[in-house]
mmCIF file with all atom_site columns, C-alpha atoms in Angstrom:
data_model
loop_
_atom_site.group_PDB
_atom_site.id
_atom_site.type_symbol
_atom_site.label_atom_id
_atom_site.label_alt_id
_atom_site.label_comp_id
_atom_site.label_asym_id
_atom_site.label_entity_id
_atom_site.label_seq_id
_atom_site.pdbx_PDB_ins_code
_atom_site.Cartn_x
_atom_site.Cartn_y
_atom_site.Cartn_z
_atom_site.occupancy
_atom_site.B_iso_or_equiv
_atom_site.pdbx_formal_charge
_atom_site.auth_seq_id
_atom_site.auth_comp_id
_atom_site.auth_asym_id
_atom_site.auth_atom_id
_atom_site.pdbx_PDB_model_num
ATOM 1   C CA . MET A 1 1   ? -88.711  -124.260 54.289  1.00 0.00 ? 150 MET A CA 1
ATOM 2   C CA . SER A 1 2   ? -88.257  -127.377 56.666  1.00 0.00 ? 151 SER A CA 1
ATOM 3   C CA . ILE A 1 3   ? -89.724  -127.233 60.276  1.00 0.00 ? 152 ILE A CA 1
ATOM 4   C CA . ILE A 1 4   ? -89.178  -130.066 62.586  1.00 0.00 ? 153 ILE A CA 1
ATOM 5   C CA . PHE A 1 5   ? -90.399  -129.977 66.095  1.00 0.00 ? 154 PHE A CA 1
ATOM 6   C CA . GLY A 1 6   ? -88.662  -131.214 69.183  1.00 0.00 ? 155 GLY A CA 1
ATOM 7   C CA . THR A 1 7   ? -89.049  -131.149 72.683  1.00 0.00 ? 156 THR A CA 1
ATOM 8   C CA . ASP A 1 8   ? -92.471  -129.926 73.410  1.00 0.00 ? 157 ASP A CA 1
ATOM 9   C CA . GLY A 1 9   ? -92.348  -127.167 70.403  1.00 0.00 ? 158 GLY A CA 1
ATOM 10  C CA . TRP A 1 10  ? -89.916  -125.815 68.050  1.00 0.00 ? 159 TRP A CA 1
ATOM 11  C CA . ARG A 1 11  ? -86.674  -123.640 68.070  1.00 0.00 ? 160 ARG A CA 1
ATOM 12  C CA . ALA A 1 12  ? -84.718  -121.994 65.180  1.00 0.00 ? 161 ALA A CA 1
ATOM 13  C CA . LEU A 1 13  ? -82.302  -119.568 64.149  1.00 0.00 ? 162 LEU A CA 1
ATOM 14  C CA . LEU A 1 14  ? -83.989  -116.159 63.956  1.00 0.00 ? 163 LEU A CA 1
ATOM 15  C CA . GLU A 1 15  ? -84.792  -114.926 60.542  1.00 0.00 ? 164 GLU A CA 1
ATOM 16  C CA . LYS A 1 16  ? -83.082  -117.912 58.419  1.00 0.00 ? 165 LYS A CA 1
ATOM 17  C CA . GLU A 1 17  ? -85.807  -120.477 60.075  1.00 0.00 ? 166 GLU A CA 1
ATOM 18  C CA . ILE A 1 18  ? -87.958  -118.851 62.186  1.00 0.00 ? 167 ILE A CA 1
ATOM 19  C CA . ASN A 1 19  ? -89.425  -115.572 60.879  1.00 0.00 ? 168 ASN A CA 1
ATOM 20  C CA . PHE A 1 20  ? -92.982  -114.122 60.306  1.00 0.00 ? 169 PHE A CA 1
ATOM 21  C CA . GLU A 1 21  ? -93.827  -116.635 57.796  1.00 0.00 ? 170 GLU A CA 1
ATOM 22  C CA . SER A 1 22  ? -92.767  -120.018 59.359  1.00 0.00 ? 171 SER A CA 1
ATOM 23  C CA . ILE A 1 23  ? -94.563  -118.494 62.705  1.00 0.00 ? 172 ILE A CA 1
ATOM 24  C CA . CYS A 1 24  ? -97.899  -118.266 60.910  1.00 0.00 ? 173 CYS A CA 1
ATOM 25  C CA . ILE A 1 25  ? -97.371  -121.854 59.477  1.00 0.00 ? 174 ILE A CA 1
ATOM 26  C CA . VAL A 1 26  ? -96.639  -123.185 62.878  1.00 0.00 ? 175 VAL A CA 1
ATOM 27  C CA . ALA A 1 27  ? -99.756  -121.187 64.196  1.00 0.00 ? 176 ALA A CA 1
ATOM 28  C CA . GLN A 1 28  ? -102.035 -122.696 61.386  1.00 0.00 ? 177 GLN A CA 1
ATOM 29  C CA . ALA A 1 29  ? -100.812 -126.302 62.218  1.00 0.00 ? 178 ALA A CA 1
ATOM 30  C CA . PHE A 1 30  ? -101.495 -125.567 65.933  1.00 0.00 ? 179 PHE A CA 1
ATOM 31  C CA . SER A 1 31  ? -104.935 -124.041 65.126  1.00 0.00 ? 180 SER A CA 1
ATOM 32  C CA . ASP A 1 32  ? -105.783 -126.966 63.114  1.00 0.00 ? 181 ASP A CA 1
ATOM 33  C CA . TYR A 1 33  ? -104.711 -129.450 65.953  1.00 0.00 ? 182 TYR A CA 1
ATOM 34  C CA . ILE A 1 34  ? -106.604 -127.335 68.581  1.00 0.00 ? 183 ILE A CA 1
ATOM 35  C CA . ASN A 1 35  ? -109.941 -127.170 66.467  1.00 0.00 ? 184 ASN A CA 1
ATOM 36  C CA . LYS A 1 36  ? -109.608 -130.730 65.703  1.00 0.00 ? 185 LYS A CA 1
ATOM 37  C CA . HIS A 1 37  ? -109.504 -131.588 69.805  1.00 0.00 ? 186 HIS A CA 1
ATOM 38  C CA . TYR A 1 38  ? -111.754 -128.791 71.325  1.00 0.00 ? 187 TYR A CA 1
ATOM 39  C CA . GLN A 1 39  ? -115.044 -127.551 71.221  1.00 0.00 ? 188 GLN A CA 1
ATOM 40  C CA . SER A 1 40  ? -115.038 -123.520 71.508  1.00 0.00 ? 189 SER A CA 1
ATOM 41  C CA . PRO A 1 41  ? -111.091 -123.416 72.020  1.00 0.00 ? 190 PRO A CA 1
ATOM 42  C CA . SER A 1 42  ? -109.163 -120.875 73.724  1.00 0.00 ? 191 SER A CA 1
ATOM 43  C CA . VAL A 1 43  ? -105.237 -120.404 73.657  1.00 0.00 ? 192 VAL A CA 1
ATOM 44  C CA . LEU A 1 44  ? -103.148 -118.058 76.265  1.00 0.00 ? 193 LEU A CA 1
ATOM 45  C CA . ILE A 1 45  ? -100.194 -116.758 74.634  1.00 0.00 ? 194 ILE A CA 1
ATOM 46  C CA . GLY A 1 46  ? -96.650  -115.574 76.409  1.00 0.00 ? 195 GLY A CA 1
ATOM 47  C CA . TYR A 1 47  ? -93.406  -114.098 75.260  1.00 0.00 ? 196 TYR A CA 1
ATOM 48  C CA . ASP A 1 48  ? -90.221  -113.520 76.376  1.00 0.00 ? 197 ASP A CA 1
ATOM 49  C CA . ASN A 1 49  ? -87.543  -110.722 75.770  1.00 0.00 ? 198 ASN A CA 1
ATOM 50  C CA . ARG A 1 50  ? -85.922  -112.172 72.649  1.00 0.00 ? 199 ARG A CA 1
ATOM 51  C CA . THR A 1 51  ? -85.914  -110.509 69.148  1.00 0.00 ? 200 THR A CA 1
ATOM 52  C CA . TYR A 1 52  ? -89.368  -110.483 67.418  1.00 0.00 ? 201 TYR A CA 1
ATOM 53  C CA . SER A 1 53  ? -91.164  -112.582 70.445  1.00 0.00 ? 202 SER A CA 1
ATOM 54  C CA . LYS A 1 54  ? -93.849  -109.829 71.013  1.00 0.00 ? 203 LYS A CA 1
ATOM 55  C CA . ASP A 1 55  ? -94.533  -109.689 67.232  1.00 0.00 ? 204 ASP A CA 1
ATOM 56  C CA . PHE A 1 56  ? -94.312  -113.342 66.808  1.00 0.00 ? 205 PHE A CA 1
ATOM 57  C CA . ALA A 1 57  ? -96.922  -113.788 69.737  1.00 0.00 ? 206 ALA A CA 1
ATOM 58  C CA . HIS A 1 58  ? -99.354  -111.417 67.965  1.00 0.00 ? 207 HIS A CA 1
ATOM 59  C CA . SER A 1 59  ? -98.880  -113.116 64.464  1.00 0.00 ? 208 SER A CA 1
ATOM 60  C CA . PHE A 1 60  ? -99.805  -116.375 66.093  1.00 0.00 ? 209 PHE A CA 1
ATOM 61  C CA . ALA A 1 61  ? -102.612 -114.634 67.781  1.00 0.00 ? 210 ALA A CA 1
ATOM 62  C CA . LYS A 1 62  ? -103.733 -113.669 64.688  1.00 0.00 ? 211 LYS A CA 1
ATOM 63  C CA . VAL A 1 63  ? -103.680 -116.918 62.902  1.00 0.00 ? 212 VAL A CA 1
ATOM 64  C CA . LEU A 1 64  ? -105.474 -118.432 66.005  1.00 0.00 ? 213 LEU A CA 1
ATOM 65  C CA . SER A 1 65  ? -108.225 -115.628 65.651  1.00 0.00 ? 214 SER A CA 1
ATOM 66  C CA . GLY A 1 66  ? -108.566 -116.432 61.956  1.00 0.00 ? 215 GLY A CA 1
ATOM 67  C CA . ASN A 1 67  ? -109.214 -119.849 62.745  1.00 0.00 ? 216 ASN A CA 1
ATOM 68  C CA . GLY A 1 68  ? -112.050 -118.753 64.996  1.00 0.00 ? 217 GLY A CA 1
ATOM 69  C CA . ILE A 1 69  ? -109.987 -119.397 68.235  1.00 0.00 ? 218 ILE A CA 1
ATOM 70  C CA . LYS A 1 70  ? -110.278 -117.163 71.446  1.00 0.00 ? 219 LYS A CA 1
ATOM 71  C CA . ALA A 1 71  ? -106.707 -115.879 71.656  1.00 0.00 ? 220 ALA A CA 1
ATOM 72  C CA . SER A 1 72  ? -105.569 -114.031 74.776  1.00 0.00 ? 221 SER A CA 1
ATOM 73  C CA . ILE A 1 73  ? -102.018 -112.481 74.744  1.00 0.00 ? 222 ILE A CA 1
ATOM 74  C CA . SER A 1 74  ? -99.823  -111.649 78.048  1.00 0.00 ? 223 SER A CA 1
ATOM 75  C CA . ASN A 1 75  ? -99.555  -107.542 78.128  1.00 0.00 ? 224 ASN A CA 1
ATOM 76  C CA . SER A 1 76  ? -95.711  -107.923 78.777  1.00 0.00 ? 225 SER A CA 1
ATOM 77  C CA . ILE A 1 77  ? -93.052  -110.338 78.695  1.00 0.00 ? 226 ILE A CA 1
ATOM 78  C CA . ILE A 1 78  ? -93.325  -113.284 80.959  1.00 0.00 ? 227 ILE A CA 1
ATOM 79  C CA . PRO A 1 79  ? -91.333  -116.607 82.042  1.00 0.00 ? 228 PRO A CA 1
ATOM 80  C CA . THR A 1 80  ? -92.568  -119.584 80.897  1.00 0.00 ? 229 THR A CA 1
ATOM 81  C CA . PRO A 1 81  ? -94.210  -120.790 84.520  1.00 0.00 ? 230 PRO A CA 1
ATOM 82  C CA . ILE A 1 82  ? -96.396  -117.546 84.344  1.00 0.00 ? 231 ILE A CA 1
ATOM 83  C CA . LEU A 1 83  ? -98.054  -118.785 81.156  1.00 0.00 ? 232 LEU A CA 1
ATOM 84  C CA . SER A 1 84  ? -98.073  -122.562 82.426  1.00 0.00 ? 233 SER A CA 1
ATOM 85  C CA . PHE A 1 85  ? -99.889  -121.368 85.462  1.00 0.00 ? 234 PHE A CA 1
ATOM 86  C CA . ASN A 1 86  ? -102.384 -119.125 83.905  1.00 0.00 ? 235 ASN A CA 1
ATOM 87  C CA . VAL A 1 87  ? -103.518 -121.846 81.218  1.00 0.00 ? 236 VAL A CA 1
ATOM 88  C CA . LYS A 1 88  ? -104.602 -123.807 84.176  1.00 0.00 ? 237 LYS A CA 1
ATOM 89  C CA . HIS A 1 89  ? -105.944 -121.233 86.540  1.00 0.00 ? 238 HIS A CA 1
ATOM 90  C CA . LEU A 1 90  ? -107.985 -119.476 83.348  1.00 0.00 ? 239 LEU A CA 1
ATOM 91  C CA . LYS A 1 91  ? -109.137 -123.042 82.136  1.00 0.00 ? 240 LYS A CA 1
ATOM 92  C CA . TYR A 1 92  ? -107.662 -122.242 78.590  1.00 0.00 ? 241 TYR A CA 1
ATOM 93  C CA . SER A 1 93  ? -107.565 -125.023 76.026  1.00 0.00 ? 242 SER A CA 1
ATOM 94  C CA . ALA A 1 94  ? -103.720 -124.912 75.415  1.00 0.00 ? 243 ALA A CA 1
ATOM 95  C CA . GLY A 1 95  ? -101.117 -122.226 75.724  1.00 0.00 ? 244 GLY A CA 1
ATOM 96  C CA . VAL A 1 96  ? -98.150  -121.021 73.452  1.00 0.00 ? 245 VAL A CA 1
ATOM 97  C CA . MET A 1 97  ? -95.032  -119.630 74.900  1.00 0.00 ? 246 MET A CA 1
ATOM 98  C CA . ILE A 1 98  ? -92.931  -117.511 72.127  1.00 0.00 ? 247 ILE A CA 1
ATOM 99  C CA . THR A 1 99  ? -89.242  -118.612 73.519  1.00 0.00 ? 248 THR A CA 1
ATOM 100 C CA . ALA A 1 100 ? -86.227  -120.361 72.777  1.00 0.00 ? 249 ALA A CA 1
ATOM 101 C CA . SER A 1 101 ? -85.757  -121.276 76.142  1.00 0.00 ? 250 SER A CA 1
ATOM 102 C CA . HIS A 1 102 ? -82.074  -122.234 77.188  1.00 0.00 ? 251 HIS A CA 1
ATOM 103 C CA . ASN A 1 103 ? -80.522  -121.725 73.203  1.00 0.00 ? 252 ASN A CA 1
ATOM 104 C CA . PRO A 1 104 ? -78.267  -119.041 72.385  1.00 0.00 ? 253 PRO A CA 1
ATOM 105 C CA . ALA A 1 105 ? -79.742  -115.325 71.523  1.00 0.00 ? 254 ALA A CA 1
ATOM 106 C CA . GLU A 1 106 ? -79.860  -115.856 68.084  1.00 0.00 ? 255 GLU A CA 1
ATOM 107 C CA . TYR A 1 107 ? -82.632  -118.443 68.345  1.00 0.00 ? 256 TYR A CA 1
ATOM 108 C CA . ASN A 1 108 ? -86.425  -118.144 69.077  1.00 0.00 ? 257 ASN A CA 1
ATOM 109 C CA . GLY A 1 109 ? -89.128  -120.579 69.165  1.00 0.00 ? 258 GLY A CA 1
ATOM 110 C CA . VAL A 1 110 ? -92.648  -121.848 70.068  1.00 0.00 ? 259 VAL A CA 1
ATOM 111 C CA . LYS A 1 111 ? -93.599  -123.981 73.252  1.00 0.00 ? 260 LYS A CA 1
ATOM 112 C CA . PHE A 1 112 ? -96.896  -125.695 73.493  1.00 0.00 ? 261 PHE A CA 1
ATOM 113 C CA . LYS A 1 113 ? -98.813  -126.068 76.538  1.00 0.00 ? 262 LYS A CA 1
ATOM 114 C CA . SER A 1 114 ? -101.591 -128.334 77.544  1.00 0.00 ? 263 SER A CA 1
ATOM 115 C CA . SER A 1 115 ? -104.573 -127.341 79.200  1.00 0.00 ? 264 SER A CA 1
ATOM 116 C CA . PHE A 1 116 ? -102.761 -128.225 82.332  1.00 0.00 ? 265 PHE A CA 1
ATOM 117 C CA . GLY A 1 117 ? -99.905  -125.947 81.922  1.00 0.00 ? 266 GLY A CA 1
ATOM 118 C CA . SER A 1 118 ? -97.503  -128.832 80.974  1.00 0.00 ? 267 SER A CA 1
ATOM 119 C CA . PRO A 1 119 ? -95.620  -129.197 77.999  1.00 0.00 ? 268 PRO A CA 1
ATOM 120 C CA . PHE A 1 120 ? -97.612  -130.887 74.959  1.00 0.00 ? 269 PHE A CA 1
ATOM 121 C CA . PHE A 1 121 ? -96.907  -134.826 75.083  1.00 0.00 ? 270 PHE A CA 1
ATOM 122 C CA . THR A 1 122 ? -94.463  -135.838 72.382  1.00 0.00 ? 271 THR A CA 1
ATOM 123 C CA . GLU A 1 123 ? -97.676  -137.812 70.642  1.00 0.00 ? 272 GLU A CA 1
ATOM 124 C CA . GLU A 1 124 ? -99.520  -134.401 70.430  1.00 0.00 ? 273 GLU A CA 1
ATOM 125 C CA . THR A 1 125 ? -96.453  -132.434 69.088  1.00 0.00 ? 274 THR A CA 1
ATOM 126 C CA . LYS A 1 126 ? -96.004  -135.067 66.476  1.00 0.00 ? 275 LYS A CA 1
ATOM 127 C CA . LYS A 1 127 ? -99.788  -134.982 65.437  1.00 0.00 ? 276 LYS A CA 1
ATOM 128 C CA . GLU A 1 128 ? -99.457  -131.182 65.459  1.00 0.00 ? 277 GLU A CA 1
ATOM 129 C CA . GLU A 1 129 ? -96.114  -131.353 63.362  1.00 0.00 ? 278 GLU A CA 1
ATOM 130 C CA . GLU A 1 130 ? -98.070  -133.547 60.543  1.00 0.00 ? 279 GLU A CA 1
ATOM 131 C CA . LEU A 1 131 ? -100.228 -130.631 59.959  1.00 0.00 ? 280 LEU A CA 1
ATOM 132 C CA . LEU A 1 132 ? -97.690  -128.452 58.813  1.00 0.00 ? 281 LEU A CA 1
ATOM 133 C CA . PHE A 1 133 ? -98.247  -127.142 55.275  1.00 0.00 ? 282 PHE A CA 1
ATOM 134 C CA . LYS A 1 134 ? -101.668 -128.863 55.012  1.00 0.00 ? 283 LYS A CA 1
ATOM 135 C CA . SER A 1 135 ? -103.923 -125.586 55.344  1.00 0.00 ? 284 SER A CA 1
ATOM 136 C CA . THR A 1 136 ? -103.869 -122.064 54.165  1.00 0.00 ? 285 THR A CA 1
ATOM 137 C CA . VAL A 1 137 ? -102.877 -119.494 56.680  1.00 0.00 ? 286 VAL A CA 1
ATOM 138 C CA . LYS A 1 138 ? -105.915 -117.589 57.813  1.00 0.00 ? 287 LYS A CA 1
ATOM 139 C CA . GLN A 1 139 ? -105.543 -114.623 60.166  1.00 0.00 ? 288 GLN A CA 1
ATOM 140 C CA . SER A 1 140 ? -107.977 -112.234 61.667  1.00 0.00 ? 289 SER A CA 1
ATOM 141 C CA . ASP A 1 141 ? -107.799 -109.540 64.694  1.00 0.00 ? 290 ASP A CA 1
ATOM 142 C CA . GLU A 1 142 ? -111.495 -110.362 66.096  1.00 0.00 ? 291 GLU A CA 1
ATOM 143 C CA . ASN A 1 143 ? -110.890 -112.890 68.813  1.00 0.00 ? 292 ASN A CA 1
ATOM 144 C CA . ILE A 1 144 ? -107.621 -111.257 70.119  1.00 0.00 ? 293 ILE A CA 1
ATOM 145 C CA . THR A 1 145 ? -107.509 -109.909 73.987  1.00 0.00 ? 294 THR A CA 1
ATOM 146 C CA . THR A 1 146 ? -104.689 -108.767 76.046  1.00 0.00 ? 295 THR A CA 1
ATOM 147 C CA . LEU A 1 147 ? -104.447 -110.004 79.706  1.00 0.00 ? 296 LEU A CA 1
ATOM 148 C CA . ASP A 1 148 ? -101.854 -108.961 82.573  1.00 0.00 ? 297 ASP A CA 1
ATOM 149 C CA . LEU A 1 149 ? -101.037 -112.672 83.802  1.00 0.00 ? 298 LEU A CA 1
ATOM 150 C CA . ILE A 1 150 ? -98.850  -111.530 86.632  1.00 0.00 ? 299 ILE A CA 1
ATOM 151 C CA . PRO A 1 151 ? -101.024 -110.649 89.534  1.00 0.00 ? 300 PRO A CA 1
ATOM 152 C CA . ALA A 1 152 ? -102.742 -114.147 89.843  1.00 0.00 ? 301 ALA A CA 1
ATOM 153 C CA . TYR A 1 153 ? -99.289  -115.862 89.697  1.00 0.00 ? 302 TYR A CA 1
ATOM 154 C CA . LYS A 1 154 ? -97.799  -113.620 92.444  1.00 0.00 ? 303 LYS A CA 1
ATOM 155 C CA . GLU A 1 155 ? -101.194 -113.921 94.555  1.00 0.00 ? 304 GLU A CA 1
ATOM 156 C CA . GLN A 1 156 ? -100.501 -117.735 94.165  1.00 0.00 ? 305 GLN A CA 1
ATOM 157 C CA . LEU A 1 157 ? -96.654  -117.663 94.878  1.00 0.00 ? 306 LEU A CA 1
ATOM 158 C CA . TYR A 1 158 ? -97.728  -115.554 97.967  1.00 0.00 ? 307 TYR A CA 1
ATOM 159 C CA . LYS A 1 159 ? -99.889  -118.361 99.392  1.00 0.00 ? 308 LYS A CA 1
ATOM 160 C CA . LEU A 1 160 ? -97.003  -120.953 98.708  1.00 0.00 ? 309 LEU A CA 1
ATOM 161 C CA . VAL A 1 161 ? -93.805  -119.023 99.704  1.00 0.00 ? 310 VAL A CA 1
ATOM 162 C CA . ASP A 1 162 ? -93.368  -117.118 103.031 1.00 0.00 ? 311 ASP A CA 1
ATOM 163 C CA . ILE A 1 163 ? -91.925  -113.733 101.370 1.00 0.00 ? 312 ILE A CA 1
ATOM 164 C CA . ASN A 1 164 ? -91.725  -112.094 104.652 1.00 0.00 ? 313 ASN A CA 1
ATOM 165 C CA . LYS A 1 165 ? -89.441  -114.588 105.998 1.00 0.00 ? 314 LYS A CA 1
ATOM 166 C CA . ILE A 1 166 ? -87.136  -114.606 103.089 1.00 0.00 ? 315 ILE A CA 1
ATOM 167 C CA . CYS A 1 167 ? -86.857  -110.783 103.033 1.00 0.00 ? 316 CYS A CA 1
ATOM 168 C CA . ASN A 1 168 ? -86.089  -110.922 106.736 1.00 0.00 ? 317 ASN A CA 1
ATOM 169 C CA . SER A 1 169 ? -83.641  -113.688 106.450 1.00 0.00 ? 318 SER A CA 1
ATOM 170 C CA . LYS A 1 170 ? -80.762  -111.731 105.459 1.00 0.00 ? 319 LYS A CA 1
ATOM 171 C CA . LEU A 1 171 ? -79.799  -114.204 102.874 1.00 0.00 ? 320 LEU A CA 1
ATOM 172 C CA . LYS A 1 172 ? -78.298  -113.134 99.637  1.00 0.00 ? 321 LYS A CA 1
ATOM 173 C CA . PHE A 1 173 ? -79.509  -114.037 96.109  1.00 0.00 ? 322 PHE A CA 1
ATOM 174 C CA . ALA A 1 174 ? -78.116  -113.663 92.528  1.00 0.00 ? 323 ALA A CA 1
ATOM 175 C CA . VAL A 1 175 ? -80.362  -114.398 89.659  1.00 0.00 ? 324 VAL A CA 1
ATOM 176 C CA . ASP A 1 176 ? -79.226  -115.381 86.077  1.00 0.00 ? 325 ASP A CA 1
ATOM 177 C CA . SER A 1 177 ? -82.184  -114.891 83.424  1.00 0.00 ? 326 SER A CA 1
ATOM 178 C CA . MET A 1 178 ? -79.783  -116.593 80.785  1.00 0.00 ? 327 MET A CA 1
ATOM 179 C CA . GLY A 1 179 ? -80.710  -113.705 78.349  1.00 0.00 ? 328 GLY A CA 1
#
C-alpha cells in the first residue's frame, strides 16, 4: 500500500486507496507526530458528506484515542472553515478534516490543520509522512467526545457580517457546494 501526502494532507480513490485500513495507518502516523510535538494533545475532527467521511472520522478518532490523544468529533457534516475556526477558537493542538475538497466524488481524503486552524506546513506534512507504517495502529473509544461546532462559528460570523443588511438588500445568491 502506498500513501503519499500532498497539499496539507492526503486525497485518494475511495476503497482502492483510501479505506478503513489506510485511514487508520494515516491516523497512527498523525498520532505519532502530534504526541511528539505536544504535551497533553487534543485534536478536533470534522467531516463532509462524501462516502464514508463520517465513518472515517470515527475511525481516525479511535486511533487518536488509542494513542492517548483527546479526540473530539463534529456532531454533523461541516465545511472546512468551521473546523479551522473551532480548532483555534477552542484551543485544540490540531485538527483533521475528512474530505477530498475539490476532487471528484470517487475520492476522499484527510486535511491536517495546525493549532491556528491553518493547513499544516509542507515541512510538517513531510515529517508526518515519514512516520507512516512505523508504528502498530492502536485504537480505543476512551478519549472521544462529540461537539456541535456550528453555533460558535455562526456567532463569530454574525459579529463580522451584517446579516440583516444582506437579507434586506434584495440580492439573489446561488450556491454551488461542489458535491
